[in-house]
Coordinates of C-alpha atoms and ligand atoms in Angstrom, one line a residue:
M1 CA 12.0 -18.9 -29.6
N2 CA 11.1 -17.1 -26.4
L3 CA 13.5 -16.9 -23.5
Y4 CA 11.7 -19.4 -21.4
D5 CA 12.0 -22.0 -24.2
R6 CA 15.7 -21.4 -24.5
I7 CA 16.5 -21.2 -20.8
P8 CA 13.6 -22.5 -18.6
N9 CA 13.8 -21.0 -15.2
N10 CA 12.1 -19.9 -12.1
V11 CA 14.4 -17.0 -11.3
N12 CA 12.7 -14.3 -13.3
L13 CA 15.5 -14.3 -15.8
S14 CA 13.6 -12.0 -18.2
E15 CA 13.7 -9.3 -15.6
D16 CA 17.5 -9.4 -15.2
K17 CA 18.7 -8.3 -18.6
K18 CA 22.4 -8.4 -17.7
L19 CA 22.3 -12.0 -16.4
Q20 CA 20.1 -13.0 -19.3
R21 CA 22.6 -11.7 -21.8
A22 CA 25.5 -13.4 -20.0
L23 CA 23.7 -16.7 -20.0
E24 CA 22.6 -16.4 -23.6
K25 CA 26.2 -15.9 -24.5
W26 CA 27.3 -18.9 -22.5
L27 CA 24.5 -21.2 -24.0
P28 CA 26.1 -21.8 -27.4
N29 CA 29.4 -22.6 -25.8
Y30 CA 27.6 -25.1 -23.6
L31 CA 26.0 -26.7 -26.6
D32 CA 29.3 -26.9 -28.4
W33 CA 30.7 -28.6 -25.3
W34 CA 27.7 -31.0 -25.2
R35 CA 28.1 -32.0 -28.8
E36 CA 31.9 -32.5 -28.5
M37 CA 32.0 -34.1 -25.0
G38 CA 28.4 -35.4 -24.4
P39 CA 27.2 -39.0 -25.2
E40 CA 28.9 -40.1 -28.4
G41 CA 26.7 -41.4 -31.2
F42 CA 23.2 -40.8 -29.9
Q43 CA 22.8 -37.1 -30.2
E44 CA 20.0 -37.3 -32.9
K45 CA 18.1 -40.1 -31.2
D46 CA 14.8 -39.7 -29.4
V47 CA 15.3 -40.6 -25.7
W48 CA 12.4 -40.8 -23.2
L49 CA 13.7 -38.4 -20.6
R50 CA 12.4 -36.4 -17.7
T51 CA 12.8 -32.7 -17.8
A52 CA 12.6 -30.4 -14.8
I53 CA 9.9 -27.9 -15.4
D54 CA 9.2 -26.6 -12.0
V55 CA 10.1 -27.2 -8.4
G56 CA 7.8 -28.7 -5.8
S57 CA 7.1 -32.3 -5.0
D58 CA 4.3 -32.9 -7.5
G59 CA 4.7 -32.2 -11.1
W60 CA 8.2 -31.0 -11.1
A61 CA 9.2 -33.2 -14.0
H62 CA 7.8 -33.9 -17.5
F63 CA 8.5 -37.2 -19.3
D64 CA 8.7 -37.4 -23.1
Y65 CA 10.9 -38.2 -26.0
V66 CA 13.6 -35.6 -26.6
K67 CA 16.8 -35.4 -28.6
M68 CA 19.5 -34.7 -26.1
P69 CA 20.9 -31.4 -27.7
E70 CA 17.3 -30.1 -27.5
Y71 CA 16.9 -31.0 -23.8
R72 CA 15.7 -27.9 -22.0
W73 CA 18.4 -27.3 -19.4
G74 CA 16.9 -24.9 -17.0
I75 CA 17.6 -23.0 -13.8
F76 CA 15.4 -24.0 -10.9
L77 CA 15.8 -23.0 -7.3
E78 CA 13.6 -24.0 -4.4
P79 CA 11.4 -21.1 -3.4
P80 CA 13.0 -18.7 -0.9
Q81 CA 12.1 -19.1 2.8
P82 CA 10.8 -15.9 4.3
D83 CA 13.2 -14.7 7.1
A84 CA 15.9 -17.2 6.2
K85 CA 18.7 -17.3 8.7
V86 CA 22.3 -18.5 8.7
G87 CA 21.9 -21.9 10.3
F88 CA 25.4 -22.5 11.8
G89 CA 28.8 -21.1 12.4
D90 CA 29.9 -17.7 13.7
N91 CA 26.9 -15.8 12.1
Y92 CA 24.3 -18.3 13.4
G93 CA 20.9 -16.7 13.6
K94 CA 21.7 -13.6 11.5
P95 CA 19.8 -13.1 8.2
A96 CA 20.9 -15.4 5.4
Y97 CA 23.2 -13.8 2.8
Q98 CA 21.3 -12.8 -0.3
E99 CA 24.4 -11.4 -1.9
V100 CA 28.0 -12.8 -1.7
P101 CA 29.6 -11.4 1.5
G102 CA 32.9 -9.7 0.5
E103 CA 34.9 -11.5 3.1
F104 CA 33.7 -15.0 2.0
R105 CA 33.8 -14.3 -1.7
N106 CA 36.8 -16.4 -2.6
A107 CA 35.7 -19.3 -0.4
L108 CA 32.3 -19.3 -1.9
R109 CA 33.5 -19.1 -5.4
R110 CA 35.9 -22.0 -4.8
I111 CA 33.0 -24.1 -3.3
I112 CA 30.8 -23.4 -6.4
V113 CA 33.5 -24.0 -8.9
T114 CA 34.6 -27.2 -7.3
Q115 CA 31.0 -28.5 -7.3
G116 CA 30.4 -27.2 -10.8
D117 CA 33.5 -28.9 -12.2
T118 CA 32.3 -32.3 -11.3
E119 CA 29.1 -32.0 -13.3
P120 CA 30.5 -31.8 -16.9
A121 CA 33.4 -34.1 -15.8
S122 CA 31.1 -37.0 -15.2
V123 CA 29.4 -36.5 -18.6
E124 CA 32.8 -36.7 -20.2
Q125 CA 33.8 -39.8 -18.3
Q126 CA 30.6 -41.6 -19.4
R127 CA 30.5 -40.5 -23.0
Q128 CA 31.4 -43.8 -24.6
L129 CA 29.1 -46.0 -22.6
G130 CA 26.0 -45.7 -24.8
K131 CA 27.7 -47.9 -27.4
T132 CA 27.8 -50.9 -25.0
C133 CA 24.5 -50.6 -23.1
P134 CA 23.1 -53.8 -21.6
S135 CA 19.5 -52.7 -22.4
L136 CA 17.5 -49.8 -23.7
Y137 CA 16.3 -49.2 -20.1
D138 CA 19.9 -48.8 -19.0
L139 CA 20.8 -46.6 -22.0
R140 CA 18.0 -44.3 -21.1
N141 CA 19.1 -44.1 -17.5
L142 CA 22.6 -43.2 -18.6
F143 CA 21.4 -40.4 -20.7
Q144 CA 19.0 -39.2 -18.0
V145 CA 22.0 -39.0 -15.6
N146 CA 24.0 -37.2 -18.3
V147 CA 21.5 -34.5 -19.1
E148 CA 20.9 -33.8 -15.5
E149 CA 24.6 -33.4 -14.8
G150 CA 24.4 -30.9 -17.6
R151 CA 21.6 -29.1 -15.8
H152 CA 23.6 -29.2 -12.5
L153 CA 26.4 -27.4 -14.4
W154 CA 23.8 -24.8 -15.5
A155 CA 22.8 -24.4 -11.8
M156 CA 26.4 -23.6 -10.8
V157 CA 26.9 -21.4 -13.8
Y158 CA 23.8 -19.4 -12.9
L159 CA 25.3 -18.7 -9.5
L160 CA 28.7 -17.7 -11.0
H161 CA 27.1 -15.4 -13.5
G162 CA 24.5 -14.1 -11.3
Y163 CA 26.5 -13.3 -8.2
F164 CA 30.2 -13.0 -9.0
G165 CA 30.5 -10.6 -11.9
R166 CA 33.6 -10.8 -14.1
D167 CA 35.5 -13.5 -12.4
G168 CA 32.4 -15.6 -12.2
R169 CA 32.0 -15.4 -16.0
D170 CA 35.6 -16.4 -16.4
E171 CA 35.1 -19.4 -14.1
A172 CA 32.0 -20.4 -16.0
D173 CA 34.0 -20.4 -19.2
A174 CA 36.7 -22.5 -17.6
L175 CA 34.2 -25.1 -16.6
L176 CA 33.7 -25.8 -20.3
E177 CA 37.4 -25.8 -21.0
R178 CA 38.8 -28.4 -18.5
R179 CA 38.5 -32.0 -19.7
S180 CA 38.3 -35.2 -17.6
G181 CA 41.6 -37.1 -17.7
N182 CA 43.3 -34.5 -19.8
P183 CA 46.9 -34.2 -18.4
D184 CA 47.1 -30.5 -19.5
K185 CA 43.7 -29.3 -18.3
P186 CA 42.3 -32.0 -16.0
R187 CA 39.1 -31.7 -14.0
I188 CA 39.7 -30.4 -10.4
L189 CA 39.1 -33.6 -8.4
E190 CA 40.8 -36.9 -9.1
A191 CA 37.8 -39.2 -9.1
F192 CA 36.6 -37.2 -12.0
N193 CA 39.7 -37.9 -14.0
Q194 CA 39.4 -41.6 -13.7
P195 CA 38.1 -43.5 -16.8
C196 CA 34.5 -44.8 -16.5
D197 CA 34.5 -46.8 -19.7
D198 CA 32.5 -49.9 -18.8
W199 CA 29.1 -50.4 -17.2
L200 CA 30.4 -51.9 -14.0
N201 CA 32.5 -48.7 -13.6
F202 CA 29.3 -46.7 -14.4
F203 CA 27.2 -48.4 -11.7
A204 CA 30.0 -48.1 -9.1
F205 CA 30.5 -44.5 -10.0
T206 CA 26.8 -43.6 -9.7
M207 CA 26.6 -45.6 -6.5
F208 CA 29.7 -44.1 -4.8
T209 CA 30.7 -40.9 -6.5
D210 CA 27.2 -39.5 -7.1
R211 CA 26.6 -40.3 -3.5
D212 CA 29.5 -38.1 -2.5
G213 CA 27.6 -35.5 -4.5
K214 CA 24.5 -36.1 -2.3
Y215 CA 26.5 -35.3 0.8
Q216 CA 28.3 -32.3 -0.6
L217 CA 25.0 -30.9 -1.9
S218 CA 23.3 -31.6 1.4
A219 CA 26.0 -29.7 3.3
L220 CA 25.5 -26.8 0.9
A221 CA 21.7 -27.1 0.9
E222 CA 21.6 -25.4 4.3
S223 CA 24.3 -22.8 3.3
G224 CA 23.9 -19.3 4.7
F225 CA 24.3 -18.1 1.1
E226 CA 20.7 -18.6 0.3
P227 CA 20.8 -18.7 -3.6
L228 CA 23.3 -21.6 -3.2
A229 CA 21.2 -23.4 -0.6
R230 CA 18.0 -23.2 -2.8
T231 CA 20.0 -24.3 -5.9
C232 CA 21.4 -27.4 -4.1
Q233 CA 18.1 -28.4 -2.6
F234 CA 16.6 -28.8 -6.0
M235 CA 19.7 -30.6 -7.4
L236 CA 19.2 -33.2 -4.6
T237 CA 15.8 -34.1 -6.1
E238 CA 17.5 -35.1 -9.3
E239 CA 20.5 -36.7 -7.7
A240 CA 18.4 -39.4 -6.0
H241 CA 17.8 -41.0 -9.4
H242 CA 21.5 -41.1 -10.2
M243 CA 22.2 -43.1 -7.0
F244 CA 19.2 -45.3 -7.7
V245 CA 20.8 -46.2 -11.1
G246 CA 24.1 -47.2 -9.4
D247 CA 22.6 -48.9 -6.4
T248 CA 20.1 -51.0 -8.4
G249 CA 22.6 -51.5 -11.2
L250 CA 25.2 -53.1 -8.9
G251 CA 22.5 -55.0 -7.2
R252 CA 21.3 -56.4 -10.6
V253 CA 24.9 -57.4 -11.5
A254 CA 25.3 -59.1 -8.1
R255 CA 21.9 -60.9 -8.7
R256 CA 23.0 -62.2 -12.1
T257 CA 26.4 -63.3 -10.8
A258 CA 24.7 -65.3 -8.0
Q259 CA 22.3 -66.9 -10.5
L260 CA 25.2 -67.9 -12.7
M261 CA 27.2 -69.3 -9.7
K262 CA 24.4 -71.8 -9.3
Q263 CA 24.9 -73.0 -12.8
G264 CA 28.7 -73.3 -12.9
D265 CA 31.7 -71.2 -13.5
V266 CA 30.7 -67.5 -13.7
R267 CA 33.4 -66.6 -16.2
E268 CA 32.7 -69.5 -18.5
L269 CA 29.0 -68.5 -18.4
G270 CA 29.8 -64.9 -19.4
G271 CA 29.1 -63.2 -16.0
I272 CA 31.1 -61.0 -13.8
P273 CA 32.7 -62.9 -10.8
L274 CA 32.0 -61.5 -7.4
E275 CA 35.7 -60.8 -6.8
I276 CA 35.8 -58.4 -9.7
I277 CA 32.6 -56.6 -8.4
Q278 CA 34.4 -56.4 -5.0
K279 CA 37.5 -54.8 -6.6
Y280 CA 35.4 -52.2 -8.4
I281 CA 33.7 -51.4 -5.1
N282 CA 37.1 -51.0 -3.5
F283 CA 38.3 -48.7 -6.2
W284 CA 35.4 -46.3 -6.4
F285 CA 34.6 -46.2 -2.7
S286 CA 38.2 -45.2 -1.9
Y287 CA 38.4 -42.6 -4.6
S288 CA 35.0 -41.2 -3.6
L289 CA 36.2 -40.9 0.1
D290 CA 38.9 -38.6 -1.1
L291 CA 36.3 -36.2 -2.4
F292 CA 35.5 -35.2 1.1
G293 CA 38.9 -33.7 1.6
G294 CA 41.5 -34.0 4.4
E295 CA 40.5 -35.5 7.7
I296 CA 41.9 -32.4 9.4
S297 CA 41.1 -29.3 7.4
S298 CA 41.3 -25.6 8.1
N299 CA 39.0 -25.1 5.0
S300 CA 36.3 -27.1 6.6
A301 CA 36.6 -24.9 9.7
D302 CA 36.5 -21.7 7.7
F303 CA 33.6 -22.8 5.6
F304 CA 31.6 -23.7 8.7
A305 CA 32.5 -20.6 10.6
A306 CA 31.4 -18.5 7.7
G307 CA 28.1 -20.3 7.6
L308 CA 28.7 -21.5 4.0
K309 CA 28.9 -25.3 4.4
G310 CA 27.3 -27.2 7.2
R311 CA 27.1 -30.7 8.4
Y312 CA 24.7 -33.3 7.0
K313 CA 21.2 -32.4 8.1
E314 CA 22.6 -29.6 10.2
R315 CA 19.2 -28.3 11.2
D316 CA 17.5 -31.5 12.0
Q317 CA 20.3 -33.6 13.4
Y318 CA 22.1 -31.1 15.7
T319 CA 20.9 -28.9 18.5
E320 CA 24.1 -26.9 18.8
H321 CA 25.1 -25.1 15.6
L322 CA 28.3 -23.4 16.6
A323 CA 30.6 -26.5 17.0
A324 CA 33.1 -24.1 18.5
N325 CA 34.2 -25.8 21.7
E326 CA 33.9 -29.5 21.0
N327 CA 36.6 -31.9 20.0
F328 CA 36.5 -34.9 17.7
T329 CA 38.5 -38.0 18.2
M330 CA 40.0 -39.5 15.0
T331 CA 42.5 -42.1 14.0
V332 CA 45.7 -40.8 12.3
V333 CA 49.1 -42.1 11.5
E334 CA 51.8 -40.9 13.8
D335 CA 55.4 -42.2 14.1
G336 CA 54.5 -45.0 11.8
Q337 CA 51.6 -46.2 13.8
L338 CA 47.8 -45.7 14.1
Q339 CA 47.1 -43.3 17.0
T340 CA 44.0 -41.5 18.1
R341 CA 44.1 -37.7 18.1
E342 CA 41.7 -35.0 19.5
V343 CA 40.9 -32.4 16.9
P344 CA 38.8 -29.3 17.2
L345 CA 35.4 -30.3 15.8
R346 CA 35.3 -27.6 13.2
N347 CA 38.6 -28.9 11.7
A348 CA 37.2 -32.4 11.5
L349 CA 34.0 -31.6 9.6
N350 CA 35.2 -33.3 6.4
E351 CA 35.6 -36.4 8.4
V352 CA 32.2 -36.0 10.1
L353 CA 30.5 -35.7 6.6
R354 CA 32.6 -38.7 5.4
G355 CA 31.3 -40.7 8.3
E356 CA 27.7 -40.0 7.3
Y357 CA 28.5 -41.1 3.7
V358 CA 30.1 -44.3 4.9
K359 CA 27.0 -45.2 6.8
D360 CA 24.9 -44.6 3.8
C361 CA 27.2 -46.8 1.6
E362 CA 26.9 -49.6 4.2
K363 CA 23.2 -49.7 3.6
G364 CA 23.8 -50.2 -0.1
L365 CA 26.1 -53.1 0.7
A366 CA 23.4 -54.6 2.9
R367 CA 20.9 -54.4 0.0
W368 CA 23.3 -56.2 -2.3
N369 CA 24.1 -58.8 0.3
K370 CA 20.4 -59.5 0.7
V371 CA 20.2 -60.0 -3.1
L372 CA 23.1 -62.5 -2.8
A373 CA 21.4 -64.3 0.1
D374 CA 18.0 -64.4 -1.7
E375 CA 19.8 -66.1 -4.6
G376 CA 21.3 -68.6 -2.3
A377 CA 24.9 -67.5 -2.4
S378 CA 26.9 -67.6 0.8
E379 CA 29.5 -65.0 -0.3
R380 CA 29.2 -61.4 0.7
L381 CA 30.4 -58.0 -0.6
N382 CA 32.1 -55.6 1.8
L383 CA 33.2 -52.0 2.0
P384 CA 36.9 -51.7 2.5
N385 CA 38.1 -49.8 5.6
P386 CA 38.1 -46.0 4.8
R387 CA 41.9 -45.9 5.2
F388 CA 42.4 -48.2 2.3
H389 CA 43.8 -46.8 -1.0
R390 CA 43.5 -43.1 -0.2
H391 CA 45.2 -40.3 -2.1
V392 CA 44.0 -37.3 0.0
G393 CA 44.3 -36.6 3.7
E394 CA 45.9 -38.3 6.7
F395 CA 46.2 -41.7 5.1
A396 CA 47.6 -40.7 1.7
G397 CA 51.2 -41.7 1.5
H398 CA 50.6 -44.7 3.8
T399 CA 49.4 -48.1 2.7
F400 CA 46.7 -50.2 4.3
D401 CA 45.0 -53.5 3.7
L402 CA 41.2 -53.8 3.3
E403 CA 40.7 -54.0 7.0
G404 CA 42.6 -50.8 7.5
K405 CA 45.8 -52.3 9.0
L406 CA 48.9 -50.3 8.3
I407 CA 51.1 -52.4 6.0
S408 CA 54.4 -51.7 4.1
R409 CA 54.4 -50.4 0.6
E410 CA 56.0 -53.7 -0.6
E411 CA 53.2 -55.7 0.9
F412 CA 50.6 -53.4 -0.6
E413 CA 52.3 -53.7 -4.0
K414 CA 52.4 -57.5 -3.6
R415 CA 48.7 -57.8 -2.8
K416 CA 47.1 -54.9 -4.6
D417 CA 46.0 -57.1 -7.5
E418 CA 43.8 -59.0 -5.0
W419 CA 42.1 -55.8 -4.0
L420 CA 41.9 -53.4 -7.0
P421 CA 40.9 -54.0 -10.6
T422 CA 43.9 -55.2 -12.7
M423 CA 44.3 -54.6 -16.4
E424 CA 43.2 -58.2 -17.0
D425 CA 40.0 -57.6 -14.9
R426 CA 39.2 -54.5 -16.8
E427 CA 39.7 -56.2 -20.1
Y428 CA 37.6 -59.1 -19.1
V429 CA 34.7 -56.7 -18.0
R430 CA 35.1 -54.8 -21.3
S431 CA 34.9 -58.0 -23.2
L432 CA 31.4 -58.6 -21.9
M433 CA 30.2 -55.1 -22.9
K434 CA 28.3 -55.9 -26.1
P435 CA 25.3 -53.6 -26.8
V436 CA 21.8 -55.0 -26.4
V437 CA 19.3 -52.6 -27.9
E438 CA 16.2 -54.7 -28.7
P439 CA 13.3 -53.6 -26.4
G440 CA 12.8 -56.1 -23.6
K441 CA 16.2 -57.8 -24.1
I442 CA 19.1 -57.6 -21.6
A443 CA 22.8 -58.6 -21.6
N444 CA 23.7 -61.9 -20.0
W445 CA 25.9 -60.3 -17.2
I446 CA 23.1 -58.4 -15.5
A447 CA 19.6 -59.1 -14.3
P448 CA 16.7 -57.0 -15.5
P449 CA 15.3 -54.3 -13.2
A450 CA 12.4 -55.0 -10.9
A451 CA 10.3 -52.3 -12.7
G452 CA 10.6 -49.9 -15.6
I453 CA 10.6 -46.1 -15.4
K454 CA 7.6 -44.0 -14.4
G455 CA 5.2 -46.9 -14.8
K456 CA 6.5 -48.0 -18.2
P457 CA 7.3 -51.7 -18.7
F458 CA 10.9 -52.9 -19.0
D459 CA 10.3 -53.6 -22.7
F460 CA 9.2 -50.0 -23.4
E461 CA 11.2 -48.4 -26.3
Y462 CA 13.1 -46.0 -24.0
V463 CA 15.4 -44.9 -26.8
R464 CA 14.4 -44.9 -30.5
L465 CA 17.4 -46.0 -32.4
Ligands
LIG501 FE1 25.3 -33.6 -10.4
LIG502 FE1 24.6 -37.0 -10.2

């Protein structure tokens, strides 16, 4: 098998023998990880998947049946921009970094490792879901997300191997050694250690947690370290589908629930009550907010100053790219009360990015509420206040209700079953998760999609079982 077939790429891998050897050594370890921790029970099945074969808006992907271990995980970067410049921070306007600047080496490696760690983590979280798929269409989408998260891991490992030498190789190995939810060697970020063992979790995860990925990748897609920027730009192309899966998935659950509400008791009819959907939203939205980091953060200031991590759409959305002399007003807890505080803007950039994310999530909620309205339901789904149920940053260690009002821990404990999924809720949702694998059929708790994938009908045999 030639090199391109083993590791498809547009980075001239065949001309960099050292990197080629390093990646060829990593490849079998990756495949071992995939077989051990990838989707359980479907490794030998033909799945109708898209594979990245090039960059560029037309023809970047190829659709065909493939067995997942034979998926061609490749390394694709957007083409370099001639005269690329650092787009923000203290080095604004200077030539973009083509190699890792020594003084930013640790920061950059930390950014890449943290992003890289989320990719295999989500595959691990989702590995049991195939067994309870609501349809072949959904099964295929799950596997599409999984193989692309695998490719995103490749993208980060390429950077580690290609630009960081020895310690990069060690970090690349460690990415295959940590395990989601494992108490001894957990994944780095907490949302990626939470179980994702039913399809309502999966849709909420791809809606809210993959969407965090969109914002992190967008902030890195304009990085002054050009290889990272070009890598993240292409990852965003794939990420869009993951969010589509979550957004439309939850919308379809909401639609089905509203339809069942017209017929009688949703539980008795085997659907998922809106209150449970709301609790899953509350859970995954709050954990995903944590992924942006503390509201006030010296790391965010350092990353921005160094030109490594910018704001969302830094180039198009801002005219001033230094962010050096401005302040940002935010709400914090002080002396047991909510107070506003002025913070130097650079120290508030996690919060700025989080704000963009929240606006994007609100649009998703509006789409689901339109579905509910279209089905004649008067109930609505809501996002909790961003202070609710946080484990990172200014609000961790305090307790809030869904509206963001500071409340006592006792009150939170008393009411948390109204707000977050209980064991009983999770068991109920799990009890509905029976596999439906006949082409064109769908589980009772979810509505079919509006259309199939890439022009194929819903009843297409997306996975050959
Ligand atoms: Fe990803
Ligand atoms: Fe993703």
